[in-house]
Coordinates of C-alpha atoms in Angstrom, one line a residue:
Chain A
G580 CA 0.0 0.0 0.0
E581 CA 0.8 3.7 -0.1
N582 CA 3.3 5.1 2.4
V583 CA 3.6 8.8 3.0
E584 CA 6.5 10.3 5.0
Q585 CA 6.3 13.9 6.2
H586 CA 9.1 16.1 7.5
P587 CA 9.8 17.9 9.8
S588 CA 7.5 16.8 12.6
T589 CA 7.9 20.2 14.3
L590 CA 8.8 23.6 12.8
S591 CA 9.2 27.0 14.4
V592 CA 9.6 30.1 12.3
Q593 CA 9.6 33.8 13.0
E594 CA 6.5 35.8 11.9
G595 CA 7.1 36.9 8.4
D596 CA 9.5 34.1 7.5
S597 CA 8.7 31.2 5.1
A598 CA 7.9 27.7 6.1
V599 CA 8.4 24.6 4.0
I600 CA 7.0 21.1 4.8
K601 CA 8.0 18.1 2.7
C602 CA 6.3 14.8 2.0
T603 CA 7.4 11.7 0.0
Y604 CA 5.1 9.0 -1.2
S605 CA 5.7 5.4 -2.4
D606 CA 2.9 4.6 -4.8
S607 CA 3.8 5.9 -8.3
A608 CA 0.1 5.5 -9.2
S609 CA -0.9 8.2 -6.7
N610 CA -2.4 11.2 -8.5
Y611 CA -3.9 13.5 -6.0
F612 CA -2.1 15.3 -3.2
P613 CA -4.1 17.4 -0.7
W614 CA -2.8 19.4 2.3
Y615 CA -4.8 19.9 5.4
K616 CA -4.5 22.3 8.3
Q617 CA -5.7 21.2 11.7
E618 CA -6.1 23.6 14.6
L619 CA -6.1 22.1 18.1
G620 CA -9.2 20.1 18.8
K621 CA -10.7 20.9 15.4
R622 CA -11.3 19.0 12.2
P623 CA -8.6 18.9 9.4
Q624 CA -9.5 21.5 6.7
L625 CA -8.3 21.3 3.2
I626 CA -6.1 24.3 2.4
I627 CA -4.7 23.4 -1.0
D628 CA -4.4 20.4 -3.3
I629 CA -2.5 19.4 -6.4
R630 CA -3.1 16.8 -9.1
S631 CA -0.4 14.8 -10.8
N632 CA -0.7 16.6 -14.1
V633 CA 0.3 19.9 -12.4
G634 CA 3.8 20.7 -11.1
E635 CA 2.9 23.7 -8.9
K636 CA -0.2 25.5 -7.6
K637 CA -0.4 28.7 -5.6
D638 CA -3.1 30.3 -3.6
Q639 CA -2.2 33.6 -2.0
R640 CA 0.5 32.9 0.6
I641 CA 0.5 29.1 0.2
A642 CA 1.9 27.0 -2.6
V643 CA 2.4 23.4 -3.3
T644 CA 5.0 21.8 -5.6
L645 CA 5.0 18.3 -6.9
N646 CA 7.9 16.3 -8.3
K647 CA 6.4 13.1 -9.7
T648 CA 9.8 11.6 -10.7
A649 CA 11.2 11.9 -7.2
K650 CA 7.8 11.2 -5.7
H651 CA 7.8 14.1 -3.4
F652 CA 5.6 17.2 -2.8
S653 CA 6.0 20.2 -0.6
L654 CA 3.9 22.9 1.0
H655 CA 5.3 26.4 1.1
I656 CA 3.9 29.2 3.3
T657 CA 5.3 32.7 2.8
E658 CA 5.0 35.7 5.1
T659 CA 3.9 33.5 8.0
Q660 CA 1.4 34.9 10.5
P661 CA 0.6 33.7 14.0
E662 CA -2.7 32.3 12.8
D663 CA -0.8 29.9 10.6
S664 CA 0.2 28.0 13.7
A665 CA -1.4 24.6 13.5
V666 CA -0.7 21.0 12.5
Y667 CA -0.4 20.4 8.8
F668 CA -1.0 17.0 7.1
C669 CA -0.1 16.0 3.6
A670 CA -1.8 13.1 1.9
A671 CA -1.5 11.0 -1.2
R672 CA -4.3 9.3 -3.0
G673 CA -3.2 5.8 -3.8
Y674 CA -5.2 2.8 -4.7
Q675 CA -8.7 3.0 -3.2
K676 CA -7.8 5.3 -0.2
V677 CA -6.0 8.4 0.9
T678 CA -3.0 8.0 3.1
F679 CA -2.0 10.8 5.4
G680 CA 1.5 11.9 6.5
T681 CA 2.2 12.0 10.3
G682 CA 1.8 15.8 10.5
T683 CA 3.9 18.8 11.1
K684 CA 3.3 21.1 14.0
L685 CA 4.1 24.6 12.8
Q686 CA 4.6 27.4 15.4
V687 CA 4.9 30.9 14.2
I688 CA 6.6 33.1 16.7
P689 CA 5.4 36.7 16.8
Chain B
D732 CA -19.1 23.9 7.9
S733 CA -17.9 20.9 5.8
G734 CA -21.4 19.4 5.4
V735 CA -20.3 16.2 7.2
T736 CA -22.2 15.7 10.4
Q737 CA -21.1 13.6 13.3
T738 CA -22.8 12.7 16.5
P739 CA -22.3 12.7 19.4
K740 CA -19.7 15.5 19.7
H741 CA -18.6 14.3 23.1
L742 CA -19.0 11.0 24.8
I743 CA -17.7 9.7 28.2
T744 CA -18.1 6.0 28.9
A745 CA -16.6 3.3 31.1
T746 CA -14.2 0.5 30.2
G747 CA -15.8 -2.6 28.8
Q748 CA -18.8 -0.6 27.4
R749 CA -19.9 -0.3 23.8
V750 CA -20.6 2.9 21.9
T751 CA -21.8 3.9 18.4
L752 CA -20.7 6.9 16.5
R753 CA -22.8 8.2 13.7
C754 CA -21.9 10.1 10.6
S755 CA -23.9 11.7 7.8
P756 CA -21.8 12.5 4.7
R757 CA -22.1 15.5 2.5
S758 CA -25.0 15.5 0.2
G759 CA -24.0 13.5 -2.9
D760 CA -20.9 11.9 -1.4
L761 CA -20.8 8.1 -1.7
S762 CA -17.6 7.4 0.2
V763 CA -17.3 7.6 4.0
Y764 CA -14.0 7.2 5.9
W765 CA -13.4 6.8 9.5
Y766 CA -10.2 8.0 11.2
Q767 CA -8.9 7.8 14.8
Q768 CA -6.7 10.6 16.3
S769 CA -5.3 10.1 19.7
L770 CA -3.8 13.0 21.6
D771 CA -1.0 14.7 19.7
Q772 CA -1.0 11.9 17.1
G773 CA -1.7 11.7 13.4
L774 CA -4.7 10.5 11.6
Q775 CA -5.0 6.7 11.7
F776 CA -7.2 5.4 8.9
L777 CA -9.7 2.8 10.2
I778 CA -12.1 1.9 7.3
Q779 CA -13.7 3.2 4.2
Y780 CA -17.1 2.5 2.7
Y781 CA -18.3 3.3 -0.8
N782 CA -22.0 3.2 -1.6
G783 CA -22.7 0.7 1.2
E784 CA -19.8 -1.6 0.5
E785 CA -16.6 -1.8 2.4
R786 CA -13.9 -0.4 0.1
A787 CA -10.7 -0.4 2.2
K788 CA -9.6 -1.3 5.7
G789 CA -6.8 0.2 7.8
N790 CA -5.7 -0.4 11.3
I791 CA -9.1 -1.2 12.7
L792 CA -9.3 -3.4 15.8
E793 CA -11.5 -6.4 15.8
R794 CA -13.4 -4.8 18.6
F795 CA -14.4 -2.1 16.2
S796 CA -16.9 -2.4 13.3
A797 CA -18.6 -0.1 10.9
Q798 CA -21.3 -0.1 8.3
Q799 CA -22.8 2.2 5.7
F800 CA -26.5 2.2 5.3
P801 CA -28.6 2.6 2.1
D802 CA -29.2 6.3 2.9
L803 CA -25.3 6.6 3.0
H804 CA -25.0 7.5 6.6
S805 CA -22.4 5.4 8.5
E806 CA -21.9 4.1 12.0
L807 CA -18.8 3.1 13.8
N808 CA -19.3 0.7 16.6
L809 CA -16.6 0.4 19.3
S810 CA -17.0 -2.4 21.8
S811 CA -15.2 -3.7 24.9
L812 CA -13.7 -0.3 25.3
E813 CA -10.3 0.2 26.8
L814 CA -8.7 3.4 28.2
G815 CA -6.5 3.5 25.1
D816 CA -9.5 3.9 22.8
S817 CA -9.9 7.4 24.1
A818 CA -9.5 9.6 21.0
L819 CA -11.1 11.9 18.6
Y820 CA -12.9 10.0 15.9
F821 CA -13.3 11.7 12.6
C822 CA -15.7 10.8 9.8
A823 CA -14.9 12.1 6.3
S824 CA -16.7 11.9 3.0
S825 CA -15.9 12.3 -0.7
V826 CA -17.7 12.1 -4.0
E827 CA -15.7 9.4 -5.7
G828 CA -14.7 6.0 -4.3
D829 CA -11.0 6.7 -4.7
G830 CA -11.2 9.6 -2.3
N831 CA -10.8 12.7 -4.4
T832 CA -11.3 15.6 -2.1
I833 CA -12.1 14.4 1.4
Y834 CA -14.1 16.6 3.8
F835 CA -14.0 16.0 7.5
G836 CA -16.7 16.3 10.1
E837 CA -16.1 18.0 13.4
G838 CA -15.3 14.7 15.1
S839 CA -16.6 12.8 18.1
W840 CA -14.5 13.0 21.3
L841 CA -14.6 9.7 23.1
T842 CA -13.3 9.5 26.6
V843 CA -13.1 6.0 28.2
V844 CA -12.8 6.1 32.0

C-alpha cells in the first residue's frame, strides 16, 4: 500500500518568514495530493491540493509543488502569521484510499 | 461547515462498554471514511465505505466495526472499550470511491474512564 513520509515533525519560524513542509510517497500511481490544516481540537481542513498533471499550484501565501519523478511534494507558506500556527498534514491518493502523513506542528513566533 | 455531520460530539463511557458513533456524509458523497486521532497523534485510517460496501480497511481493531446504510450514513461501533480507545474519531466523506477531495466532520470526542 501507499506510504507517506512527512518532515519535519515540528517547525518553528519567526513571523514573516517562510515555512516549508516536505512529503514523500511510495505509490507511483498516486495522482492527488491534498494538504490539510488542523487547529487544536478541530477538524482537518483542506487548504490546497494538487493533481499529478500539475507541477505547482499557488493560492495567495500558500503554494504546493510536486515532483512526480522523485515522488515528493512540498507545502510552502510565505509571510507566515501567528494564525498559521497549526498541524499540517499532507496526503496522497493511492489505490482506493487516501494516506496521510504524520503531520507537522508549525509554530509561528510573533 | 464541511457538510459532514457527526454525533455525538462528546462521549464519556466506562471501560468494557460499547458505543456507536454516527456520521452523515455531505449530500451526494458516496464514500465515507473513519479516522482515529489520539492525543498529539496523526490520523489513523480505520475503514472506508463506498455506496454501502466496504472499500478499504486500515488499522481497525476487531473490537471495532462499521457499516454504511442505504441512505449513506455510517456508524462506527466500538465495543469492549479500553482506556487507550480514548481519542477523537473523525468521519470524512468524498464524492468518488477513490477519495478525491475528502471533507472532515467535526469529530466525536470519546473518553473512556
